[in-house]
Amino acid sequence: MNILVIGGGGREHALCYALARSARRPTLFCAPGNPGTAALAENVSIAATDINGLLAFAREHAIDLTIVGPEAPLVAGLVDRFEAAGLAVVGPTAAAAQLEGSKQFAKAFMEQHGIPTAASRTFEAADFDEAVAYVEGGTFPVVLKADGLAAGKGVHICDNADSARASLREMLLDDAYGEAGATVVVEEFMPGEEASVFALTDGTDYVLLAPAQDHKRIGEGDTGPNTGGMGAYAPAPVVTPGVLAAVEAQIVRPTLDGMASEGTPYRGILYVGLMIDAAGNPRVVEYNCRFGDPEAQVVLPLLASDAVDLFEAIAHRRLGEVEVAVADEAAACVVLASAGYPASSTKGVPIHGLDAVPDDVVVFHAGTAEQGGDTVTAGGRVLAVTGFGPDLQAALDRAYAGVDAISFDGMQLRRDIGQKGLKRVAG
Ligand code: AMP
Ligand code: GLY
């Protein structure tokens, strides 16, 4: 069986890792991949957004199943093109990927289907004065979101009217996010603790992986600017069985039913970003149409069933026929980032100690390159070091044991991954 994984970050390395463990022994290709995926798959030098190139490759190499990592090719219609060509693929169509591709779409959808989320209103450049008046008449903090894909940067949380006015100006009038920010969603601030739930669905049936928690800020104690994610762990204790039941009944099921009833059934990975308030009520912060990165690096290794069977069943719309189990264990992942991240990043810095990492720790490559036989940095987030154990503390101990073997100039990491989870376990 030939499987093509699209993308080249830590998430795609984790996808290859899960697929490579399958009893079906698939032949893996990864486009474009990275030095980590190269150990498990044949890397193919085609960009994740080059839909024509990917389609031609899939045909020429008799690819039986394609799994899409990042959002951009999904929003651009890769799945529509592959399915029209008769190829099996895991991911939502362009229409369904609008749940991530347009925040305005997602908010209108949630309102229409009674799915709990922050109250919001949408404004365009022509409504600038109205937007300012609306924000000034509301409460603070207020959340402003560029409508379209902005690589995780299009969200401003403003504490007062001055900063909100400045942000509205940047987004609506000064085109800070280009077309993506031409429409802005103004949203109520939701207090609480964040977590992510991943539903794998064939459009009708779904299965859930372990609920996870990301660490978006660069600094310990959730300080400093937002990043793509500095670490993750699963399962996240904030998602108690009661919270999870509410997430399924109030969010996951109505989302899938709503998308189906609108004629755009959602297939693939539905990432539900949640805010859980003190009373345990979940609300949607955002939908993403793909796995999180670095959440994939913890939730995929905890999959106890065969990943090939699972993804194949999603693509062929027969998820109801497979048994899916999640290991009763914990996983924790610590991201090692390069100097300057998230504002900038350094490239070509030699990475030391990869051979000295304990055998039970998995090092996923995110932004690395091979240079004259050495592994060097090649991006902001460089490595995602994942440990496992019977509980969160044990998993964190293993992850940090792996981290302590590795070094490179300017290496940044957070030492407090999982602390919120540990506090909850301690009660
Ligand atoms: P998003 O790209 O929509 O996930 O937003 C980025 C981050 O901003 C989220 O992970 C939250 O930490 C925060 N955020 C977004 N919307 C809200 C909200 N309505 N209330 C509180 N925090 C939010
Ligand atoms: N780690 C957050 C994301 O993948 O969107």
Tab-separated table of C-alpha atoms and ligand atoms in Angstrom:
chain	number	residue	atom	x	y	z
A	1	MET	CA	0.000	0.000	0.000
A	2	ASN	CA	1.368	3.407	-1.030
A	3	ILE	CA	0.561	6.343	1.226
A	4	LEU	CA	1.376	10.000	0.602
A	5	VAL	CA	1.609	12.379	3.570
A	6	ILE	CA	1.501	16.059	2.603
A	7	GLY	CA	3.483	18.581	4.635
A	8	GLY	CA	6.920	18.840	6.178
A	9	GLY	CA	6.726	19.680	9.872
A	10	GLY	CA	6.592	17.911	13.212
A	11	ARG	CA	2.931	17.053	12.660
A	12	GLU	CA	3.743	15.233	9.423
A	13	HIS	CA	6.643	13.399	11.077
A	14	ALA	CA	4.135	12.236	13.706
A	15	LEU	CA	1.743	11.116	10.950
A	16	CYS	CA	4.527	9.107	9.298
A	17	TYR	CA	5.465	7.640	12.694
A	18	ALA	CA	1.901	6.434	13.330
A	19	LEU	CA	1.562	5.019	9.794
A	20	ALA	CA	4.971	3.309	9.931
A	21	ARG	CA	3.860	1.341	13.006
A	22	SER	CA	0.959	-0.207	11.072
A	23	ALA	CA	0.831	-3.976	10.630
A	24	ARG	CA	-0.072	-3.223	7.009
A	25	ARG	CA	3.544	-2.144	6.403
A	26	PRO	CA	2.722	0.683	3.964
A	27	THR	CA	5.240	2.333	1.679
A	28	LEU	CA	5.308	5.969	2.754
A	29	PHE	CA	6.005	9.113	0.758
A	30	CYS	CA	6.126	12.567	2.310
A	31	ALA	CA	5.930	15.826	0.329
A	32	PRO	CA	8.043	17.745	1.005
A	33	GLY	CA	8.929	16.022	4.301
A	34	ASN	CA	12.009	16.745	6.419
A	35	PRO	CA	15.051	14.851	7.746
A	36	GLY	CA	12.808	13.204	10.370
A	37	THR	CA	10.295	11.849	7.867
A	38	ALA	CA	13.208	10.696	5.665
A	39	ALA	CA	13.866	7.885	8.147
A	40	LEU	CA	10.344	6.505	7.642
A	41	ALA	CA	9.270	7.677	4.203
A	42	GLU	CA	10.667	8.673	0.856
A	43	ASN	CA	10.704	12.468	0.824
A	44	VAL	CA	9.370	13.979	-2.385
A	45	SER	CA	10.368	17.511	-3.177
A	46	ILE	CA	6.947	18.960	-3.995
A	47	ALA	CA	5.518	21.826	-1.940
A	48	ALA	CA	2.425	21.124	0.162
A	49	THR	CA	0.545	23.818	-1.755
A	50	ASP	CA	1.484	22.569	-5.249
A	51	ILE	CA	-1.790	20.747	-5.866
A	52	ASN	CA	-1.067	20.010	-9.542
A	53	GLY	CA	2.350	18.601	-8.695
A	54	LEU	CA	0.966	16.465	-5.873
A	55	LEU	CA	-1.857	15.144	-8.026
A	56	ALA	CA	0.546	14.180	-10.813
A	57	PHE	CA	2.815	12.451	-8.281
A	58	ALA	CA	-0.077	10.523	-6.727
A	59	ARG	CA	-1.160	9.232	-10.133
A	60	GLU	CA	2.333	8.317	-11.297
A	61	HIS	CA	3.184	6.484	-8.082
A	62	ALA	CA	-0.124	4.647	-7.667
A	63	ILE	CA	-0.801	6.306	-4.306
A	64	ASP	CA	-3.625	4.429	-2.537
A	65	LEU	CA	-4.206	6.957	0.216
A	66	THR	CA	-3.221	10.597	0.754
A	67	ILE	CA	-3.256	12.323	4.146
A	68	VAL	CA	-3.037	16.111	4.239
A	69	GLY	CA	-1.204	17.763	7.164
A	70	PRO	CA	-1.492	21.558	6.780
A	71	GLU	CA	-4.553	23.756	6.243
A	72	ALA	CA	-3.483	25.765	3.193
A	73	PRO	CA	-3.861	22.975	0.584
A	74	LEU	CA	-7.170	21.920	2.167
A	75	VAL	CA	-8.620	25.421	1.994
A	76	ALA	CA	-7.282	25.655	-1.579
A	77	GLY	CA	-9.263	22.550	-2.620
A	78	LEU	CA	-6.708	19.718	-2.717
A	79	VAL	CA	-9.290	17.184	-1.543
A	80	ASP	CA	-11.792	18.256	-4.206
A	81	ARG	CA	-9.153	17.780	-6.909
A	82	PHE	CA	-7.953	14.399	-5.595
A	83	GLU	CA	-11.487	13.045	-5.189
A	84	ALA	CA	-12.473	14.238	-8.655
A	85	ALA	CA	-9.498	12.223	-9.922
A	86	GLY	CA	-10.773	9.139	-8.048
A	87	LEU	CA	-8.027	9.212	-5.399
A	88	ALA	CA	-8.642	8.333	-1.748
A	89	VAL	CA	-7.737	11.235	0.503
A	90	VAL	CA	-8.133	12.214	4.163
A	91	GLY	CA	-9.209	15.822	4.689
A	92	PRO	CA	-12.174	18.138	4.194
A	93	THR	CA	-13.194	19.629	0.843
A	94	ALA	CA	-12.570	23.347	0.293
A	95	ALA	CA	-16.182	24.066	1.238
A	96	ALA	CA	-15.897	22.140	4.508
A	97	ALA	CA	-12.423	23.542	5.277
A	98	GLN	CA	-14.081	26.960	5.505
A	99	LEU	CA	-14.624	26.086	9.159
A	100	GLU	CA	-10.946	27.060	9.503
A	101	GLY	CA	-10.487	29.154	6.361
A	102	SER	CA	-13.046	31.796	7.343
A	103	LYS	CA	-13.734	32.786	10.931
A	104	GLN	CA	-16.834	34.638	9.724
A	105	PHE	CA	-18.115	31.397	8.165
A	106	ALA	CA	-17.355	29.469	11.344
A	107	LYS	CA	-19.120	32.006	13.568
A	108	ALA	CA	-22.212	32.125	11.360
A	109	PHE	CA	-22.270	28.325	11.242
A	110	MET	CA	-22.061	28.017	15.040
A	111	GLU	CA	-24.786	30.601	15.515
A	112	GLN	CA	-27.023	28.834	12.992
A	113	HIS	CA	-26.573	25.457	14.696
A	114	GLY	CA	-26.635	26.580	18.325
A	115	ILE	CA	-23.022	25.565	19.007
A	116	PRO	CA	-21.595	27.330	22.088
A	117	THR	CA	-18.997	30.014	21.263
A	118	ALA	CA	-18.228	33.656	22.079
A	119	ALA	CA	-20.782	36.238	20.921
A	120	SER	CA	-19.431	38.137	17.917
A	121	ARG	CA	-20.046	40.602	15.105
A	122	THR	CA	-18.324	40.903	11.749
A	123	PHE	CA	-17.099	44.132	10.113
A	124	GLU	CA	-15.494	45.109	6.802
A	125	ALA	CA	-13.309	48.098	5.878
A	126	ALA	CA	-16.355	50.198	4.923
A	127	ASP	CA	-17.746	49.603	8.446
A	128	PHE	CA	-14.625	50.898	10.216
A	129	ASP	CA	-16.411	53.664	12.167
A	130	GLU	CA	-19.207	51.303	13.123
A	131	ALA	CA	-16.659	48.706	14.281
A	132	VAL	CA	-14.913	51.286	16.478
A	133	ALA	CA	-18.232	52.393	17.979
A	134	TYR	CA	-19.239	48.776	18.627
A	135	VAL	CA	-15.949	47.991	20.367
A	136	GLU	CA	-16.045	51.223	22.411
A	137	GLY	CA	-19.551	50.386	23.589
A	138	GLY	CA	-18.555	46.883	24.719
A	139	THR	CA	-16.438	45.369	27.464
A	140	PHE	CA	-12.691	44.658	27.643
A	141	PRO	CA	-10.677	42.682	26.913
A	142	VAL	CA	-12.139	42.270	23.439
A	143	VAL	CA	-10.888	39.824	20.810
A	144	LEU	CA	-10.329	40.888	17.181
A	145	LYS	CA	-9.767	38.231	14.540
A	146	ALA	CA	-8.764	38.511	10.897
A	147	ASP	CA	-11.329	36.470	8.950
A	148	GLY	CA	-8.941	34.440	6.781
A	149	LEU	CA	-5.821	32.317	7.260
A	150	ALA	CA	-3.105	34.425	8.890
A	151	ALA	CA	-0.636	31.708	9.937
A	152	GLY	CA	-1.806	31.877	13.543
A	153	LYS	CA	-1.087	35.611	13.848
A	154	GLY	CA	-4.446	37.190	13.058
A	155	VAL	CA	-5.842	37.332	16.598
A	156	HIS	CA	-5.481	40.445	18.762
A	157	ILE	CA	-6.668	40.501	22.363
A	158	CYS	CA	-7.124	44.178	23.282
A	159	ASP	CA	-7.365	45.441	26.849
A	160	ASN	CA	-8.720	48.914	26.104
A	161	ALA	CA	-10.407	51.067	23.483
A	162	ASP	CA	-7.154	52.633	22.263
A	163	SER	CA	-5.478	49.349	21.451
A	164	ALA	CA	-8.686	47.969	19.917
A	165	ARG	CA	-9.012	51.043	17.670
A	166	ALA	CA	-5.365	50.671	16.612
A	167	SER	CA	-5.857	46.965	15.853
A	168	LEU	CA	-9.021	47.615	13.850
A	169	ARG	CA	-7.154	50.253	11.868
A	170	GLU	CA	-4.248	47.877	11.184
A	171	MET	CA	-6.499	45.075	10.040
A	172	LEU	CA	-9.286	46.883	8.197
A	173	LEU	CA	-7.576	49.988	6.811
A	174	ASP	CA	-3.842	49.241	6.708
A	175	ASP	CA	-4.158	45.670	5.333
A	176	ALA	CA	-1.849	44.180	7.991
A	177	TYR	CA	-3.091	40.691	7.028
A	178	GLY	CA	-3.901	41.471	3.407
A	179	GLU	CA	-7.099	39.898	2.125
A	180	ALA	CA	-7.329	37.689	5.259
A	181	GLY	CA	-7.899	40.790	7.414
A	182	ALA	CA	-10.261	42.647	5.070
A	183	THR	CA	-13.038	41.234	7.246
A	184	VAL	CA	-12.688	41.245	11.025
A	185	VAL	CA	-14.627	39.285	13.615
A	186	VAL	CA	-15.040	41.174	16.904
A	187	GLU	CA	-15.596	38.677	19.654
A	188	GLU	CA	-16.329	38.536	23.364
A	189	PHE	CA	-13.361	37.422	25.517
A	190	MET	CA	-13.926	34.010	27.070
A	191	PRO	CA	-12.228	33.324	30.405
A	192	GLY	CA	-11.175	29.757	31.196
A	193	GLU	CA	-8.637	27.106	30.269
A	194	GLU	CA	-7.981	26.021	26.684
A	195	ALA	CA	-7.862	22.470	25.360
A	196	SER	CA	-8.115	20.799	21.966
A	197	VAL	CA	-10.258	17.866	20.936
A	198	PHE	CA	-9.554	15.968	17.709
A	199	ALA	CA	-12.430	14.213	15.980
A	200	LEU	CA	-11.570	11.919	13.083
A	201	THR	CA	-14.613	11.619	10.897
A	202	ASP	CA	-15.870	10.168	7.633
A	203	GLY	CA	-18.684	12.727	7.581
A	204	THR	CA	-21.137	10.551	9.499
A	205	ASP	CA	-19.298	8.631	12.207
A	206	TYR	CA	-16.437	9.989	14.273
A	207	VAL	CA	-13.848	8.866	16.805
A	208	LEU	CA	-12.020	11.062	19.292
A	209	LEU	CA	-8.322	10.978	20.093
A	210	ALA	CA	-6.998	11.942	23.532
A	211	PRO	CA	-7.858	15.565	24.431
A	212	ALA	CA	-4.709	17.687	24.382
A	213	GLN	CA	-3.418	20.994	25.644
A	214	ASP	CA	-1.042	23.223	23.695
A	215	HIS	CA	1.220	26.016	25.051
A	216	LYS	CA	0.901	28.931	22.638
A	217	ARG	CA	3.037	31.600	24.293
A	218	ILE	CA	6.821	31.599	23.944
A	219	GLY	CA	7.431	32.230	27.651
A	220	GLU	CA	6.953	30.197	30.808
A	221	GLY	CA	3.773	30.973	32.710
A	222	ASP	CA	2.046	31.749	29.367
A	223	THR	CA	3.871	35.040	28.821
A	224	GLY	CA	5.220	36.765	25.719
A	225	PRO	CA	4.102	36.537	22.111
A	226	ASN	CA	2.084	33.715	20.558
A	227	THR	CA	3.881	30.926	18.731
A	228	GLY	CA	2.722	27.942	16.705
A	229	GLY	CA	2.883	25.994	19.976
A	230	MET	CA	5.789	25.331	22.357
A	231	GLY	CA	4.632	21.994	23.732
A	232	ALA	CA	1.625	19.784	24.288
A	233	TYR	CA	0.396	16.934	26.400
A	234	ALA	CA	-2.444	14.452	26.360
A	235	PRO	CA	-4.768	13.513	27.868
A	236	ALA	CA	-5.503	16.957	29.332
A	237	PRO	CA	-7.130	16.576	32.782
A	238	VAL	CA	-9.174	19.780	32.256
A	239	VAL	CA	-11.231	17.712	29.813
A	240	THR	CA	-12.928	15.507	32.393
A	241	PRO	CA	-15.330	12.783	31.244
A	242	GLY	CA	-18.178	15.228	31.958
A	243	VAL	CA	-16.591	18.010	29.875
A	244	LEU	CA	-15.911	15.541	27.073
A	245	ALA	CA	-19.525	14.383	27.066
A	246	ALA	CA	-20.620	18.021	26.731
A	247	VAL	CA	-18.103	18.606	23.920
A	248	GLU	CA	-19.473	15.628	22.011
A	249	ALA	CA	-23.164	16.440	22.536
A	250	GLN	CA	-23.010	20.224	22.160
A	251	ILE	CA	-20.148	20.672	19.695
A	252	VAL	CA	-18.804	17.643	17.782
A	253	ARG	CA	-22.110	15.975	16.864
A	254	PRO	CA	-23.924	19.234	15.968
A	255	THR	CA	-20.919	20.366	13.897
A	256	LEU	CA	-20.864	17.192	11.815
A	257	ASP	CA	-24.663	17.104	11.488
A	258	GLY	CA	-24.751	20.809	10.602
A	259	MET	CA	-22.102	20.488	7.908
A	260	ALA	CA	-23.896	17.463	6.434
A	261	SER	CA	-27.256	19.253	6.459
A	262	GLU	CA	-25.724	22.213	4.616
A	263	GLY	CA	-24.542	19.891	1.850
A	264	THR	CA	-20.854	20.200	2.793
A	265	PRO	CA	-20.199	17.083	4.874
A	266	TYR	CA	-17.015	17.364	6.918
A	267	ARG	CA	-14.519	14.508	6.455
A	268	GLY	CA	-11.025	14.286	7.853
A	269	ILE	CA	-9.648	15.708	11.059
A	270	LEU	CA	-11.752	18.241	12.921
A	271	TYR	CA	-9.700	20.124	15.497
A	272	VAL	CA	-11.952	21.833	18.001
A	273	GLY	CA	-10.154	24.537	19.998
A	274	LEU	CA	-12.060	24.914	23.265
A	275	MET	CA	-12.317	27.332	26.157
A	276	ILE	CA	-13.554	25.555	29.275
A	277	ASP	CA	-14.915	27.828	31.994
A	278	ALA	CA	-14.686	27.307	35.750
A	279	ALA	CA	-18.010	25.446	35.747
A	280	GLY	CA	-16.752	23.012	33.079
A	281	ASN	CA	-18.797	24.439	30.213
A	282	PRO	CA	-16.950	24.188	26.895
A	283	ARG	CA	-17.192	26.814	24.146
A	284	VAL	CA	-15.492	26.849	20.738
A	285	VAL	CA	-12.529	29.230	20.329
A	286	GLU	CA	-11.850	28.068	16.805
A	287	TYR	CA	-12.140	25.157	14.431
A	288	ASN	CA	-9.138	23.900	12.488
A	289	CYS	CA	-9.420	21.491	9.585
A	290	ARG	CA	-6.304	19.449	10.408
A	291	PHE	CA	-4.228	18.107	13.278
A	292	GLY	CA	-2.567	20.625	15.573
A	293	ASP	CA	1.179	20.968	15.636
A	294	PRO	CA	2.558	20.017	18.238
A	295	GLU	CA	-0.669	18.322	19.411
A	296	ALA	CA	-0.298	15.647	16.697
A	297	GLN	CA	3.017	14.668	18.268
A	298	VAL	CA	1.192	13.584	21.437
A	299	VAL	CA	-2.220	12.388	20.229
A	300	LEU	CA	-1.024	10.223	17.311
A	301	PRO	CA	1.504	8.142	19.278
A	302	LEU	CA	-1.284	7.435	21.817
A	303	LEU	CA	-3.416	5.850	19.087
A	304	ALA	CA	-3.557	2.165	20.050
A	305	SER	CA	-5.183	0.945	16.824
A	306	ASP	CA	-3.798	0.634	13.333
A	307	ALA	CA	-3.431	4.116	11.812
A	308	VAL	CA	-3.625	2.846	8.227
A	309	ASP	CA	-6.942	1.078	8.897
A	310	LEU	CA	-8.258	4.236	10.543
A	311	PHE	CA	-7.282	6.746	7.840
A	312	GLU	CA	-8.338	4.389	5.059
A	313	ALA	CA	-11.766	3.999	6.684
A	314	ILE	CA	-12.146	7.789	6.826
A	315	ALA	CA	-11.285	8.216	3.148
A	316	HIS	CA	-13.638	5.384	2.114
A	317	ARG	CA	-16.453	6.556	4.414
A	318	ARG	CA	-16.650	3.408	6.465
A	319	LEU	CA	-15.336	4.521	9.815
A	320	GLY	CA	-18.225	2.673	11.495
A	321	GLU	CA	-16.552	-0.618	10.525
A	322	VAL	CA	-13.251	-0.133	12.358
A	323	GLU	CA	-12.431	-0.361	16.047
A	324	VAL	CA	-10.426	2.589	17.293
A	325	ALA	CA	-8.715	2.570	20.684
A	326	VAL	CA	-6.594	5.118	22.492
A	327	ALA	CA	-3.854	3.935	24.860
A	328	ASP	CA	-4.483	4.466	28.567
A	329	GLU	CA	-1.197	6.373	28.898
A	330	ALA	CA	0.057	9.944	28.786
A	331	ALA	CA	2.293	11.720	26.286
A	332	ALA	CA	4.126	15.024	26.621
A	333	CYS	CA	5.997	16.961	23.977
A	334	VAL	CA	8.474	19.812	24.429
A	335	VAL	CA	9.304	22.000	21.437
A	336	LEU	CA	12.876	23.203	20.958
A	337	ALA	CA	12.859	26.474	19.033
A	338	SER	CA	15.648	28.484	17.460
A	339	ALA	CA	16.963	31.881	18.571
A	340	GLY	CA	14.681	34.777	17.702
A	341	TYR	CA	11.492	32.688	17.408
A	342	PRO	CA	8.660	33.658	17.017
A	343	ALA	CA	9.660	37.056	15.560
A	344	SER	CA	12.393	35.523	13.395
A	345	SER	CA	14.465	32.356	13.245
A	346	THR	CA	18.024	31.241	12.647
A	347	LYS	CA	18.986	28.575	10.150
A	348	GLY	CA	21.968	26.254	9.697
A	349	VAL	CA	22.878	25.978	13.396
A	350	PRO	CA	24.301	22.486	14.192
A	351	ILE	CA	22.140	20.366	16.521
A	352	HIS	CA	24.032	18.245	19.070
A	353	GLY	CA	23.038	15.163	21.009
A	354	LEU	CA	20.334	13.617	18.809
A	355	ASP	CA	22.118	10.251	19.178
A	356	ALA	CA	22.178	10.556	22.955
A	357	VAL	CA	18.399	10.771	23.390
A	358	PRO	CA	17.042	7.807	25.431
A	359	ASP	CA	15.463	5.055	23.307
A	360	ASP	CA	11.990	5.505	24.762
A	361	VAL	CA	11.839	9.197	23.780
A	362	VAL	CA	10.708	10.145	20.267
A	363	VAL	CA	12.225	13.217	18.630
A	364	PHE	CA	9.978	14.609	15.896
A	365	HIS	CA	11.667	16.916	13.421
A	366	ALA	CA	9.889	20.204	12.715
A	367	GLY	CA	12.406	22.612	11.187
A	368	THR	CA	15.658	20.755	10.486
A	369	ALA	CA	17.887	20.141	7.480
A	370	GLU	CA	20.799	17.862	6.619
A	371	GLN	CA	24.016	19.716	5.888
A	372	GLY	CA	27.195	17.783	5.111
A	373	GLY	CA	26.078	14.829	7.232
A	374	ASP	CA	25.016	17.019	10.175
A	375	THR	CA	21.506	17.876	11.267
A	376	VAL	CA	21.072	21.643	11.504
A	377	THR	CA	18.244	24.014	12.341
A	378	ALA	CA	16.043	25.193	9.479
A	379	GLY	CA	13.175	27.113	11.013
A	380	GLY	CA	11.545	28.554	14.110
A	381	ARG	CA	10.340	25.358	15.721
A	382	VAL	CA	13.168	22.850	15.288
A	383	LEU	CA	12.340	19.665	17.207
A	384	ALA	CA	9.415	18.282	19.194
A	385	VAL	CA	10.666	15.893	21.882
A	386	THR	CA	7.987	13.472	23.077
A	387	GLY	CA	7.963	11.232	26.132
A	388	PHE	CA	5.423	8.658	27.286
A	389	GLY	CA	4.434	7.177	30.610
A	390	PRO	CA	1.637	5.794	32.729
A	391	ASP	CA	0.763	9.339	33.825
A	392	LEU	CA	1.537	12.946	32.901
A	393	GLN	CA	4.443	13.363	35.342
A	394	ALA	CA	6.144	10.242	34.000
A	395	ALA	CA	5.652	11.393	30.392
A	396	LEU	CA	7.063	14.843	31.202
A	397	ASP	CA	10.086	13.300	32.941
A	398	ARG	CA	10.868	11.266	29.813
A	399	ALA	CA	10.361	14.247	27.470
A	400	TYR	CA	12.693	16.445	29.517
A	401	ALA	CA	15.242	13.604	29.743
A	402	GLY	CA	15.251	13.701	25.937
A	403	VAL	CA	15.480	17.491	25.876
A	404	ASP	CA	18.462	17.446	28.223
A	405	ALA	CA	20.442	15.329	25.753
A	406	ILE	CA	19.985	17.896	22.951
A	407	SER	CA	21.531	21.320	22.475
A	408	PHE	CA	22.088	23.953	19.807
A	409	ASP	CA	23.112	27.591	19.917
A	410	GLY	CA	20.225	29.861	20.890
A	411	MET	CA	17.909	26.935	21.753
A	412	GLN	CA	14.662	28.098	23.394
A	413	LEU	CA	12.221	25.924	25.298
A	414	ARG	CA	9.657	26.083	28.057
A	415	ARG	CA	10.362	24.149	31.234
A	416	ASP	CA	6.733	24.370	32.380
A	417	ILE	CA	5.010	22.176	29.790
A	418	GLY	CA	2.158	20.263	31.431
A	419	GLN	CA	2.189	22.212	34.709
A	420	LYS	CA	-1.490	23.161	34.432
A	421	GLY	CA	-2.336	19.512	33.943
A	422	LEU	CA	-0.232	18.425	36.928
A	423	LYS	CA	-1.966	21.012	39.137
A	424	ARG	CA	-5.355	19.607	38.196
A	425	VAL	CA	-4.252	16.037	38.876
A	426	ALA	CA	-2.987	17.120	42.302
A	427	GLY	CA	-6.434	18.714	42.803
B	1	AMP	P1	-7.384	31.411	17.417
B	1	AMP	O1	-6.418	31.620	16.282
B	1	AMP	O2	-8.796	31.730	17.100
B	1	AMP	O3	-7.172	30.073	18.080
B	1	AMP	O4	-6.916	32.405	18.573
B	1	AMP	C1	-5.591	32.377	19.079
B	1	AMP	C2	-5.619	32.388	20.577
B	1	AMP	O5	-6.276	33.568	21.052
B	1	AMP	C3	-6.428	31.248	21.181
B	1	AMP	O6	-5.692	30.090	21.303
B	1	AMP	C4	-6.816	31.834	22.515
B	1	AMP	O7	-5.729	31.717	23.425
B	1	AMP	C5	-7.021	33.267	22.214
B	1	AMP	N1	-8.440	33.559	21.953
B	1	AMP	C6	-9.056	33.570	20.764
B	1	AMP	N2	-10.356	33.893	20.884
B	1	AMP	C7	-10.580	34.089	22.195
B	1	AMP	C8	-11.721	34.462	22.970
B	1	AMP	N3	-12.895	34.724	22.399
B	1	AMP	N4	-11.567	34.574	24.301
B	1	AMP	C9	-10.374	34.342	24.883
B	1	AMP	N5	-9.268	34.005	24.228
B	1	AMP	C10	-9.353	33.874	22.883
B	2	GLY	N1	-0.804	24.192	17.864
B	2	GLY	C1	-1.854	24.968	17.357
B	2	GLY	C2	-2.216	24.675	15.979
B	2	GLY	O1	-1.732	23.747	15.367
B	2	GLY	O2	-3.052	25.384	15.432
